[in-house]
PDB file of C-alpha atoms in Angstrom:
ATOM      1  CA  MET H   1    -101.928-199.558  38.668  1.00  0.00           C
ATOM      2  CA  LEU H   2    -100.398-201.060  41.824  1.00  0.00           C
ATOM      3  CA  LYS H   3     -97.133-199.167  41.324  1.00  0.00           C
ATOM      4  CA  GLY H   4     -99.068-195.923  40.921  1.00  0.00           C
ATOM      5  CA  LEU H   5    -101.050-196.677  44.089  1.00  0.00           C
ATOM      6  CA  LEU H   6     -97.809-197.226  45.966  1.00  0.00           C
ATOM      7  CA  LYS H   7     -96.812-193.618  45.226  1.00  0.00           C
ATOM      8  CA  GLU H   8    -100.168-192.372  46.534  1.00  0.00           C
ATOM      9  CA  TYR H   9     -99.826-194.582  49.608  1.00  0.00           C
ATOM     10  CA  GLU H  10     -96.350-193.155  50.271  1.00  0.00           C
ATOM     11  CA  TYR H  11     -97.871-189.659  50.245  1.00  0.00           C
ATOM     12  CA  TYR H  12    -100.641-190.870  52.620  1.00  0.00           C
ATOM     13  CA  LEU H  13     -98.046-192.214  55.090  1.00  0.00           C
ATOM     14  CA  LYS H  14     -96.191-188.926  55.053  1.00  0.00           C
ATOM     15  CA  ILE H  15     -99.057-186.434  55.175  1.00  0.00           C
ATOM     16  CA  THR H  16    -101.929-188.254  56.888  1.00  0.00           C
ATOM     17  CA  LYS H  17    -100.085-190.701  59.156  1.00  0.00           C
ATOM     18  CA  GLY H  18     -97.098-188.423  59.792  1.00  0.00           C
ATOM     19  CA  LEU H  19     -94.548-191.249  59.656  1.00  0.00           C
ATOM     20  CA  SER H  20     -90.814-190.569  59.569  1.00  0.00           C
ATOM     21  CA  SER H  21     -88.864-190.911  56.331  1.00  0.00           C
ATOM     22  CA  ASN H  22     -87.181-194.061  57.713  1.00  0.00           C
ATOM     23  CA  SER H  23     -90.531-195.730  58.453  1.00  0.00           C
ATOM     24  CA  ILE H  24     -91.916-194.765  55.036  1.00  0.00           C
ATOM     25  CA  SER H  25     -88.807-196.135  53.324  1.00  0.00           C
ATOM     26  CA  SER H  26     -89.188-199.429  55.212  1.00  0.00           C
ATOM     27  CA  TYR H  27     -92.877-199.756  54.229  1.00  0.00           C
ATOM     28  CA  THR H  28     -92.301-198.940  50.562  1.00  0.00           C
ATOM     29  CA  THR H  29     -89.295-201.262  50.236  1.00  0.00           C
ATOM     30  CA  ASP H  30     -91.348-204.206  51.524  1.00  0.00           C
ATOM     31  CA  LEU H  31     -94.325-203.297  49.338  1.00  0.00           C
ATOM     32  CA  LYS H  32     -92.197-203.006  46.204  1.00  0.00           C
ATOM     33  CA  GLU H  33     -91.062-206.595  46.771  1.00  0.00           C
ATOM     34  CA  TYR H  34     -94.700-207.672  47.198  1.00  0.00           C
ATOM     35  CA  ILE H  35     -95.906-205.813  44.079  1.00  0.00           C
ATOM     36  CA  GLU H  36     -93.033-207.163  41.967  1.00  0.00           C
ATOM     37  CA  PHE H  37     -93.933-210.689  43.102  1.00  0.00           C
ATOM     38  CA  LEU H  38     -97.554-210.213  41.994  1.00  0.00           C
ATOM     39  CA  ASP H  39     -96.491-208.712  38.680  1.00  0.00           C
ATOM     40  CA  LYS H  40     -93.786-211.255  37.842  1.00  0.00           C
ATOM     41  CA  ASN H  41     -95.686-214.386  38.855  1.00  0.00           C
ATOM     42  CA  TYR H  42     -99.288-213.476  38.043  1.00  0.00           C
ATOM     43  CA  LEU H  43     -99.038-210.422  35.752  1.00  0.00           C
ATOM     44  CA  LEU H  44    -101.268-208.857  38.370  1.00  0.00           C
ATOM     45  CA  LYS H  45    -101.630-205.072  38.366  1.00  0.00           C
ATOM     46  CA  ASP H  46    -105.233-204.506  39.497  1.00  0.00           C
ATOM     47  CA  PRO H  47    -105.607-204.656  43.323  1.00  0.00           C
ATOM     48  CA  GLU H  48    -109.153-206.017  43.028  1.00  0.00           C
ATOM     49  CA  HIS H  49    -107.744-209.228  41.555  1.00  0.00           C
ATOM     50  CA  ILE H  50    -105.486-209.945  44.555  1.00  0.00           C
ATOM     51  CA  THR H  51    -106.662-212.951  46.582  1.00  0.00           C
ATOM     52  CA  LYS H  52    -105.707-214.466  49.920  1.00  0.00           C
ATOM     53  CA  GLN H  53    -103.918-217.236  48.040  1.00  0.00           C
ATOM     54  CA  HIS H  54    -101.660-214.714  46.293  1.00  0.00           C
ATOM     55  CA  ILE H  55    -100.605-213.366  49.691  1.00  0.00           C
ATOM     56  CA  ARG H  56    -100.110-216.857  51.135  1.00  0.00           C
ATOM     57  CA  ASN H  57     -97.932-217.720  48.135  1.00  0.00           C
ATOM     58  CA  PHE H  58     -95.871-214.590  48.763  1.00  0.00           C
ATOM     59  CA  ILE H  59     -95.351-215.659  52.404  1.00  0.00           C
ATOM     60  CA  SER H  60     -94.325-219.144  51.231  1.00  0.00           C
ATOM     61  CA  ARG H  61     -91.778-217.582  48.885  1.00  0.00           C
ATOM     62  CA  LEU H  62     -90.343-215.522  51.748  1.00  0.00           C
ATOM     63  CA  LYS H  63     -89.988-218.704  53.826  1.00  0.00           C
ATOM     64  CA  ARG H  64     -88.177-220.446  50.960  1.00  0.00           C
ATOM     65  CA  LYS H  65     -85.788-217.505  50.776  1.00  0.00           C
ATOM     66  CA  ASN H  66     -85.051-218.021  54.504  1.00  0.00           C
ATOM     67  CA  ASN H  67     -86.631-214.782  55.705  1.00  0.00           C
ATOM     68  CA  SER H  68     -86.956-214.855  59.491  1.00  0.00           C
ATOM     69  CA  PRO H  69     -90.413-214.899  61.128  1.00  0.00           C
ATOM     70  CA  ALA H  70     -89.750-211.329  62.325  1.00  0.00           C
ATOM     71  CA  SER H  71     -88.927-210.198  58.777  1.00  0.00           C
ATOM     72  CA  ILE H  72     -92.036-211.898  57.349  1.00  0.00           C
ATOM     73  CA  SER H  73     -94.213-210.286  60.044  1.00  0.00           C
ATOM     74  CA  ARG H  74     -92.757-206.873  59.222  1.00  0.00           C
ATOM     75  CA  LYS H  75     -93.456-207.300  55.498  1.00  0.00           C
ATOM     76  CA  MET H  76     -96.950-208.565  56.235  1.00  0.00           C
ATOM     77  CA  SER H  77     -97.589-205.539  58.449  1.00  0.00           C
ATOM     78  CA  ALA H  78     -96.779-203.299  55.466  1.00  0.00           C
ATOM     79  CA  ILE H  79     -99.063-205.356  53.195  1.00  0.00           C
ATOM     80  CA  ARG H  80    -101.946-205.196  55.684  1.00  0.00           C
ATOM     81  CA  SER H  81    -101.553-201.451  56.021  1.00  0.00           C
ATOM     82  CA  PHE H  82    -101.499-201.035  52.226  1.00  0.00           C
ATOM     83  CA  HIS H  83    -104.668-203.101  51.756  1.00  0.00           C
ATOM     84  CA  LYS H  84    -106.399-201.230  54.590  1.00  0.00           C
ATOM     85  CA  TYR H  85    -105.519-197.948  52.848  1.00  0.00           C
ATOM     86  CA  MET H  86    -107.019-199.233  49.568  1.00  0.00           C
ATOM     87  CA  LEU H  87    -110.177-200.223  51.438  1.00  0.00           C
ATOM     88  CA  ILE H  88    -110.458-196.760  53.048  1.00  0.00           C
ATOM     89  CA  GLU H  89    -110.010-195.115  49.649  1.00  0.00           C
ATOM     90  CA  LYS H  90    -112.628-197.501  48.135  1.00  0.00           C
ATOM     91  CA  ILE H  91    -110.103-198.791  45.615  1.00  0.00           C
ATOM     92  CA  VAL H  92    -111.063-202.297  46.776  1.00  0.00           C
ATOM     93  CA  TYR H  93    -114.180-203.464  48.610  1.00  0.00           C
ATOM     94  CA  ALA H  94    -112.739-206.273  50.733  1.00  0.00           C
ATOM     95  CA  ASN H  95    -109.573-206.658  52.768  1.00  0.00           C
ATOM     96  CA  VAL H  96    -108.037-209.937  51.625  1.00  0.00           C
ATOM     97  CA  THR H  97    -105.322-209.828  54.318  1.00  0.00           C
ATOM     98  CA  THR H  98    -107.745-210.721  57.148  1.00  0.00           C
ATOM     99  CA  GLY H  99    -107.367-214.214  58.546  1.00  0.00           C
ATOM    100  CA  ILE H 100    -103.927-214.890  57.048  1.00  0.00           C
ATOM    101  CA  SER H 101    -101.731-216.620  59.629  1.00  0.00           C
ATOM    102  CA  LEU H 102     -98.038-215.904  60.024  1.00  0.00           C
ATOM    103  CA  PRO H 103     -95.110-217.929  61.381  1.00  0.00           C
ATOM    104  CA  LYS H 104     -94.658-217.421  65.104  1.00  0.00           C
ATOM    105  CA  LYS H 105     -92.005-214.891  65.989  1.00  0.00           C
ATOM    106  CA  GLU H 106     -89.313-215.864  68.427  1.00  0.00           C
ATOM    107  CA  LYS H 107     -89.652-213.618  71.475  1.00  0.00           C
ATOM    108  CA  ARG H 108     -86.273-212.076  72.154  1.00  0.00           C
ATOM    109  CA  LEU H 109     -85.658-209.881  75.154  1.00  0.00           C
ATOM    110  CA  PRO H 110     -84.085-206.518  74.332  1.00  0.00           C
ATOM    111  CA  LEU H 111     -80.405-206.161  75.115  1.00  0.00           C
ATOM    112  CA  VAL H 112     -79.772-203.966  78.164  1.00  0.00           C
ATOM    113  CA  LEU H 113     -76.671-202.672  79.910  1.00  0.00           C
ATOM    114  CA  SER H 114     -76.021-202.985  83.626  1.00  0.00           C
ATOM    115  CA  VAL H 115     -75.723-199.845  85.730  1.00  0.00           C
ATOM    116  CA  ASN H 116     -71.956-200.439  85.921  1.00  0.00           C
ATOM    117  CA  GLU H 117     -71.741-200.653  82.119  1.00  0.00           C
ATOM    118  CA  ILE H 118     -73.721-197.418  81.797  1.00  0.00           C
ATOM    119  CA  ASP H 119     -71.285-195.732  84.198  1.00  0.00           C
ATOM    120  CA  ALA H 120     -68.312-197.041  82.209  1.00  0.00           C
ATOM    121  CA  LEU H 121     -69.845-195.725  78.977  1.00  0.00           C
ATOM    122  CA  MET H 122     -70.386-192.264  80.489  1.00  0.00           C
ATOM    123  CA  ILE H 123     -66.788-192.168  81.748  1.00  0.00           C
ATOM    124  CA  ALA H 124     -65.541-193.184  78.273  1.00  0.00           C
ATOM    125  CA  ALA H 125     -67.447-190.244  76.772  1.00  0.00           C
ATOM    126  CA  ASP H 126     -66.191-187.701  79.306  1.00  0.00           C
ATOM    127  CA  GLY H 127     -63.999-184.814  78.202  1.00  0.00           C
ATOM    128  CA  ASP H 128     -63.813-181.078  77.586  1.00  0.00           C
ATOM    129  CA  GLU H 129     -63.525-181.154  73.792  1.00  0.00           C
ATOM    130  CA  PRO H 130     -66.661-180.069  71.852  1.00  0.00           C
ATOM    131  CA  LEU H 131     -67.321-183.564  70.449  1.00  0.00           C
ATOM    132  CA  ALA H 132     -66.798-185.177  73.876  1.00  0.00           C
ATOM    133  CA  LEU H 133     -69.272-182.709  75.418  1.00  0.00           C
ATOM    134  CA  ARG H 134     -71.752-183.566  72.645  1.00  0.00           C
ATOM    135  CA  ASN H 135     -71.315-187.322  73.062  1.00  0.00           C
ATOM    136  CA  ARG H 136     -71.826-187.166  76.834  1.00  0.00           C
ATOM    137  CA  ALA H 137     -74.970-185.050  76.462  1.00  0.00           C
ATOM    138  CA  MET H 138     -76.401-187.437  73.842  1.00  0.00           C
ATOM    139  CA  LEU H 139     -75.723-190.484  76.017  1.00  0.00           C
ATOM    140  CA  GLU H 140     -77.292-188.814  79.038  1.00  0.00           C
ATOM    141  CA  LEU H 141     -80.506-188.094  77.111  1.00  0.00           C
ATOM    142  CA  LEU H 142     -80.713-191.536  75.511  1.00  0.00           C
ATOM    143  CA  TYR H 143     -80.290-193.285  78.851  1.00  0.00           C
ATOM    144  CA  GLY H 144     -81.542-190.645  81.306  1.00  0.00           C
ATOM    145  CA  SER H 145     -84.697-189.734  79.357  1.00  0.00           C
ATOM    146  CA  GLY H 146     -85.239-192.866  77.248  1.00  0.00           C
ATOM    147  CA  LEU H 147     -85.280-191.084  73.887  1.00  0.00           C
ATOM    148  CA  ARG H 148     -85.214-192.800  70.517  1.00  0.00           C
ATOM    149  CA  ILE H 149     -82.174-191.841  68.450  1.00  0.00           C
ATOM    150  CA  THR H 150     -84.395-190.129  65.840  1.00  0.00           C
ATOM    151  CA  GLU H 151     -86.088-188.102  68.582  1.00  0.00           C
ATOM    152  CA  LEU H 152     -82.690-187.111  69.930  1.00  0.00           C
ATOM    153  CA  ILE H 153     -81.087-185.924  66.700  1.00  0.00           C
ATOM    154  CA  GLU H 154     -84.216-183.949  65.763  1.00  0.00           C
ATOM    155  CA  LEU H 155     -84.177-181.921  69.001  1.00  0.00           C
ATOM    156  CA  ARG H 156     -84.060-178.141  68.609  1.00  0.00           C
ATOM    157  CA  LEU H 157     -83.180-175.407  71.060  1.00  0.00           C
ATOM    158  CA  VAL H 158     -86.843-174.468  71.424  1.00  0.00           C
ATOM    159  CA  ASP H 159     -87.573-177.997  72.739  1.00  0.00           C
ATOM    160  CA  ILE H 160     -85.226-177.649  75.709  1.00  0.00           C
ATOM    161  CA  HIS H 161     -86.410-176.252  79.059  1.00  0.00           C
ATOM    162  CA  LEU H 162     -83.351-176.711  81.246  1.00  0.00           C
ATOM    163  CA  ASN H 163     -84.491-174.523  84.139  1.00  0.00           C
ATOM    164  CA  MET H 164     -87.698-176.544  84.458  1.00  0.00           C
ATOM    165  CA  GLY H 165     -85.957-179.877  83.840  1.00  0.00           C
ATOM    166  CA  PHE H 166     -87.871-181.193  80.843  1.00  0.00           C
ATOM    167  CA  ILE H 167     -87.837-181.382  77.052  1.00  0.00           C
ATOM    168  CA  ASN H 168     -90.553-181.519  74.411  1.00  0.00           C
ATOM    169  CA  VAL H 169     -90.116-184.603  72.252  1.00  0.00           C
ATOM    170  CA  THR H 170     -91.767-185.322  68.912  1.00  0.00           C
ATOM    171  CA  GLY H 171     -92.115-189.089  68.608  1.00  0.00           C
ATOM    172  CA  LYS H 172     -93.620-191.539  66.133  1.00  0.00           C
ATOM    173  CA  GLY H 173     -96.555-190.214  64.154  1.00  0.00           C
ATOM    174  CA  ASN H 174     -95.588-186.638  65.116  1.00  0.00           C
ATOM    175  CA  LYS H 175     -96.974-187.226  68.611  1.00  0.00           C
ATOM    176  CA  GLU H 176     -95.522-184.897  71.220  1.00  0.00           C
ATOM    177  CA  ARG H 177     -94.723-185.772  74.803  1.00  0.00           C
ATOM    178  CA  ILE H 178     -92.963-184.074  77.705  1.00  0.00           C
ATOM    179  CA  VAL H 179     -89.964-185.957  79.081  1.00  0.00           C
ATOM    180  CA  PRO H 180     -88.031-185.064  82.252  1.00  0.00           C
ATOM    181  CA  ILE H 181     -84.255-184.582  82.224  1.00  0.00           C
ATOM    182  CA  GLY H 182     -82.270-185.779  85.224  1.00  0.00           C
ATOM    183  CA  ASP H 183     -79.624-183.686  86.981  1.00  0.00           C
ATOM    184  CA  GLU H 184     -76.789-185.386  85.070  1.00  0.00           C
ATOM    185  CA  GLY H 185     -78.576-184.826  81.774  1.00  0.00           C
ATOM    186  CA  GLN H 186     -79.229-181.170  82.542  1.00  0.00           C
ATOM    187  CA  TYR H 187     -75.590-180.607  83.491  1.00  0.00           C
ATOM    188  CA  ALA H 188     -74.218-182.400  80.410  1.00  0.00           C
ATOM    189  CA  LEU H 189     -76.623-180.649  78.049  1.00  0.00           C
ATOM    190  CA  LYS H 190     -75.882-177.222  79.545  1.00  0.00           C
ATOM    191  CA  ARG H 191     -72.108-177.765  79.198  1.00  0.00           C
ATOM    192  CA  TYR H 192     -72.480-178.902  75.581  1.00  0.00           C
ATOM    193  CA  ILE H 193     -74.735-176.011  74.529  1.00  0.00           C
ATOM    194  CA  GLU H 194     -72.539-173.402  76.223  1.00  0.00           C
ATOM    195  CA  LYS H 195     -69.056-174.771  75.500  1.00  0.00           C
ATOM    196  CA  GLY H 196     -69.316-177.347  72.721  1.00  0.00           C
ATOM    197  CA  ARG H 197     -72.101-176.562  70.285  1.00  0.00           C
ATOM    198  CA  SER H 198     -70.957-172.976  69.677  1.00  0.00           C
ATOM    199  CA  GLU H 199     -67.586-174.281  68.425  1.00  0.00           C
ATOM    200  CA  LEU H 200     -69.124-176.995  66.233  1.00  0.00           C
ATOM    201  CA  LYS H 201     -72.080-175.022  64.896  1.00  0.00           C
ATOM    202  CA  THR H 202     -70.995-173.148  61.777  1.00  0.00           C
ATOM    203  CA  VAL H 203     -74.271-173.144  59.808  1.00  0.00           C
ATOM    204  CA  MET H 204     -77.605-171.469  60.486  1.00  0.00           C
ATOM    205  CA  GLY H 205     -80.310-173.374  62.357  1.00  0.00           C
ATOM    206  CA  ASP H 206     -81.331-174.458  65.840  1.00  0.00           C
ATOM    207  CA  ILE H 207     -80.631-178.210  65.687  1.00  0.00           C
ATOM    208  CA  ILE H 208     -78.922-179.093  68.961  1.00  0.00           C
ATOM    209  CA  PHE H 209     -76.686-182.035  68.127  1.00  0.00           C
ATOM    210  CA  VAL H 210     -74.285-181.428  65.244  1.00  0.00           C
ATOM    211  CA  ASN H 211     -71.261-183.142  63.731  1.00  0.00           C
ATOM    212  CA  ASN H 212     -67.740-181.737  63.360  1.00  0.00           C
ATOM    213  CA  ARG H 213     -68.843-179.840  60.235  1.00  0.00           C
ATOM    214  CA  GLY H 214     -71.669-178.080  62.054  1.00  0.00           C
ATOM    215  CA  ASN H 215     -74.456-180.072  60.353  1.00  0.00           C
ATOM    216  CA  LYS H 216     -77.065-182.244  62.088  1.00  0.00           C
ATOM    217  CA  ILE H 217     -75.475-185.477  63.281  1.00  0.00           C
ATOM    218  CA  SER H 218     -76.872-188.547  61.510  1.00  0.00           C
ATOM    219  CA  ARG H 219     -78.102-191.782  63.039  1.00  0.00           C
ATOM    220  CA  VAL H 220     -75.226-193.656  61.409  1.00  0.00           C
ATOM    221  CA  GLY H 221     -72.729-191.060  62.609  1.00  0.00           C
ATOM    222  CA  PHE H 222     -73.750-191.441  66.235  1.00  0.00           C
ATOM    223  CA  TYR H 223     -73.985-195.236  65.922  1.00  0.00           C
ATOM    224  CA  LYS H 224     -70.313-195.318  64.913  1.00  0.00           C
ATOM    225  CA  THR H 225     -69.429-192.989  67.784  1.00  0.00           C
ATOM    226  CA  LEU H 226     -71.295-195.215  70.248  1.00  0.00           C
ATOM    227  CA  LYS H 227     -69.437-198.287  68.992  1.00  0.00           C
ATOM    228  CA  ARG H 228     -66.080-196.571  69.589  1.00  0.00           C
ATOM    229  CA  LEU H 229     -67.115-195.487  73.087  1.00  0.00           C
ATOM    230  CA  ALA H 230     -68.339-199.012  73.942  1.00  0.00           C
ATOM    231  CA  ILE H 231     -64.953-200.466  72.983  1.00  0.00           C
ATOM    232  CA  LYS H 232     -63.212-197.784  75.074  1.00  0.00           C
ATOM    233  CA  ALA H 233     -65.496-198.646  78.024  1.00  0.00           C
ATOM    234  CA  GLY H 234     -64.678-202.363  77.722  1.00  0.00           C
ATOM    235  CA  ILE H 235     -68.271-203.285  76.807  1.00  0.00           C
ATOM    236  CA  THR H 236     -68.376-206.430  74.664  1.00  0.00           C
ATOM    237  CA  LYS H 237     -72.141-206.431  74.027  1.00  0.00           C
ATOM    238  CA  ASP H 238     -73.292-205.498  70.521  1.00  0.00           C
ATOM    239  CA  ILE H 239     -75.020-202.280  71.538  1.00  0.00           C
ATOM    240  CA  SER H 240     -76.904-199.620  69.575  1.00  0.00           C
ATOM    241  CA  PRO H 241     -78.484-196.292  70.584  1.00  0.00           C
ATOM    242  CA  HIS H 242     -81.716-198.196  71.289  1.00  0.00           C
ATOM    243  CA  THR H 243     -79.876-200.296  73.897  1.00  0.00           C
ATOM    244  CA  LEU H 244     -79.715-197.188  76.092  1.00  0.00           C
ATOM    245  CA  ARG H 245     -83.481-196.697  75.754  1.00  0.00           C
ATOM    246  CA  HIS H 246     -84.020-200.358  76.672  1.00  0.00           C
ATOM    247  CA  SER H 247     -81.723-199.919  79.677  1.00  0.00           C
ATOM    248  CA  PHE H 248     -83.615-196.788  80.762  1.00  0.00           C
ATOM    249  CA  ALA H 249     -86.930-198.682  80.841  1.00  0.00           C
ATOM    250  CA  SER H 250     -85.515-201.808  82.436  1.00  0.00           C
ATOM    251  CA  HIS H 251     -83.715-199.946  85.224  1.00  0.00           C
ATOM    252  CA  LEU H 252     -86.826-197.905  86.057  1.00  0.00           C
ATOM    253  CA  LEU H 253     -88.915-201.072  86.428  1.00  0.00           C
ATOM    254  CA  GLU H 254     -86.207-202.761  88.506  1.00  0.00           C
ATOM    255  CA  ASN H 255     -86.445-199.821  90.890  1.00  0.00           C
ATOM    256  CA  GLY H 256     -90.208-200.061  91.258  1.00  0.00           C
ATOM    257  CA  VAL H 257     -91.542-197.498  88.770  1.00  0.00           C
ATOM    258  CA  ASP H 258     -95.097-198.262  87.606  1.00  0.00           C
ATOM    259  CA  LEU H 259     -95.406-199.803  84.132  1.00  0.00           C
ATOM    260  CA  ARG H 260     -97.907-197.138  83.021  1.00  0.00           C
ATOM    261  CA  MET H 261     -95.421-194.406  83.918  1.00  0.00           C
ATOM    262  CA  VAL H 262     -92.698-196.122  81.895  1.00  0.00           C
ATOM    263  CA  GLN H 263     -95.141-196.398  78.976  1.00  0.00           C
ATOM    264  CA  GLU H 264     -95.769-192.648  79.178  1.00  0.00           C
ATOM    265  CA  LEU H 265     -92.072-191.800  79.342  1.00  0.00           C
ATOM    266  CA  LEU H 266     -91.244-194.020  76.361  1.00  0.00           C
ATOM    267  CA  GLY H 267     -94.146-192.703  74.296  1.00  0.00           C
ATOM    268  CA  HIS H 268     -95.584-196.181  73.653  1.00  0.00           C
ATOM    269  CA  GLU H 269     -99.141-196.086  72.328  1.00  0.00           C
ATOM    270  CA  ASP H 270     -99.881-199.642  73.479  1.00  0.00           C
ATOM    271  CA  ILE H 271     -98.816-200.863  76.917  1.00  0.00           C
ATOM    272  CA  SER H 272     -98.167-204.345  75.470  1.00  0.00           C
ATOM    273  CA  THR H 273     -95.081-202.833  73.810  1.00  0.00           C
ATOM    274  CA  THR H 274     -93.818-201.728  77.221  1.00  0.00           C
ATOM    275  CA  GLN H 275     -94.552-205.078  78.885  1.00  0.00           C
ATOM    276  CA  ILE H 276     -91.477-206.694  77.321  1.00  0.00           C
ATOM    277  CA  TYR H 277     -89.449-204.863  79.974  1.00  0.00           C
ATOM    278  CA  THR H 278     -91.309-206.605  82.783  1.00  0.00           C
ATOM    279  CA  HIS H 279     -89.781-209.870  81.506  1.00  0.00           C
ATOM    280  CA  ILE H 280     -86.319-208.311  81.757  1.00  0.00           C
ATOM    281  CA  SER H 281     -87.114-207.119  85.277  1.00  0.00           C
ATOM    282  CA  ARG H 282     -88.302-210.590  86.319  1.00  0.00           C
ATOM    283  CA  LYS H 283     -85.176-212.113  84.783  1.00  0.00           C
ATOM    284  CA  HIS H 284     -83.063-209.704  86.828  1.00  0.00           C
ATOM    285  CA  LEU H 285     -84.922-210.536  90.045  1.00  0.00           C
ATOM    286  CA  LYS H 286     -84.516-214.257  89.404  1.00  0.00           C
ATOM    287  CA  ALA H 287     -80.776-213.813  88.839  1.00  0.00           C
ATOM    288  CA  VAL H 288     -80.453-211.879  92.123  1.00  0.00           C
ATOM    289  CA  TYR H 289     -82.427-214.565  93.962  1.00  0.00           C
ATOM    290  CA  GLU H 290     -80.318-217.380  92.548  1.00  0.00           C
ATOM    291  CA  GLU H 291     -77.129-215.533  93.392  1.00  0.00           C
ATOM    292  CA  PHE H 292     -77.897-214.658  97.003  1.00  0.00           C
ATOM    293  CA  HIS H 293     -80.788-216.654  98.472  1.00  0.00           C
ATOM    294  CA  PRO H 294     -79.689-219.652 100.603  1.00  0.00           C
ATOM    295  CA  ARG H 295     -82.507-221.792  99.152  1.00  0.00           C
ATOM    296  CA  SER H 296     -81.236-221.455  95.601  1.00  0.00           C
ATOM    297  CA  ASN H 297     -78.541-223.749  94.224  1.00  0.00           C
ATOM    298  CA  LYS H 298     -76.091-220.895  93.771  1.00  0.00           C
ATOM    299  CA  GLY H 299     -77.027-219.427  97.139  1.00  0.00           C
ATOM    300  CA  LYS H 300     -76.124-222.675  98.894  1.00  0.00           C
ATOM    301  CA  GLN H 301     -72.552-222.273  97.612  1.00  0.00           C
ATOM    302  CA  ILE H 302     -72.098-218.937  99.420  1.00  0.00           C
TER     303      ILE H 302
END
């Protein structure tokens, strides 16, 4: 029964919640592990027979297998969502996930690039070839507009309003937001659409960013491209497309932009998600103080 419910839940995530295929895959992978644990260890197939102790035992097993606190929290998030769905559908009449404590997650600050590193990355991507024009435009939108990589590769021509300087973005849960494009982003995107995309685009459709075969560029494809550009730029940090989004938010806050505005630009539903960047900003300010103020230890060495 649980395996059958998982299929129905997958459909619910797609149709009702509007989650992306990547998010749905992540949820179902974690839930399959959970359901297999219940089946193998307790021959448990009826959700009404699941108890808090079963879930605690599953968490203990994850700890024994050296899953990180972040990984356990992610799996537990999927389990909570699944049990909440069963409660909504009246498949069960109590949510046994309430009150279950989890190991504390280590708070790690997101990796960001300095302004100089961003400049070096843009220079590394520069060029007049179609793929170079594409890469520069993608970098400009990731950093200049703070897009997620999925949002970027799903952009269509109808979403772009170059003359007005903004784009329509469809984010998590199919929620739309309007995001401004800076002058550099507008210029790079215009050059790519006019001089690059037409040479790369050999199949029908209005997807903006395509690979050398004219098909929509994949997340993995751009990740590999970004890695090559980082090496060319002399950047030793282990960056990903999301690093540019982190850098976008961090640099805005460092320059005095209100946190609520950054939340809106990023498309965060909860401002607590955005607040992580205030820690980065404070860290930056502290580093500047220690480097230059005469009352700091480093400052006294100047």
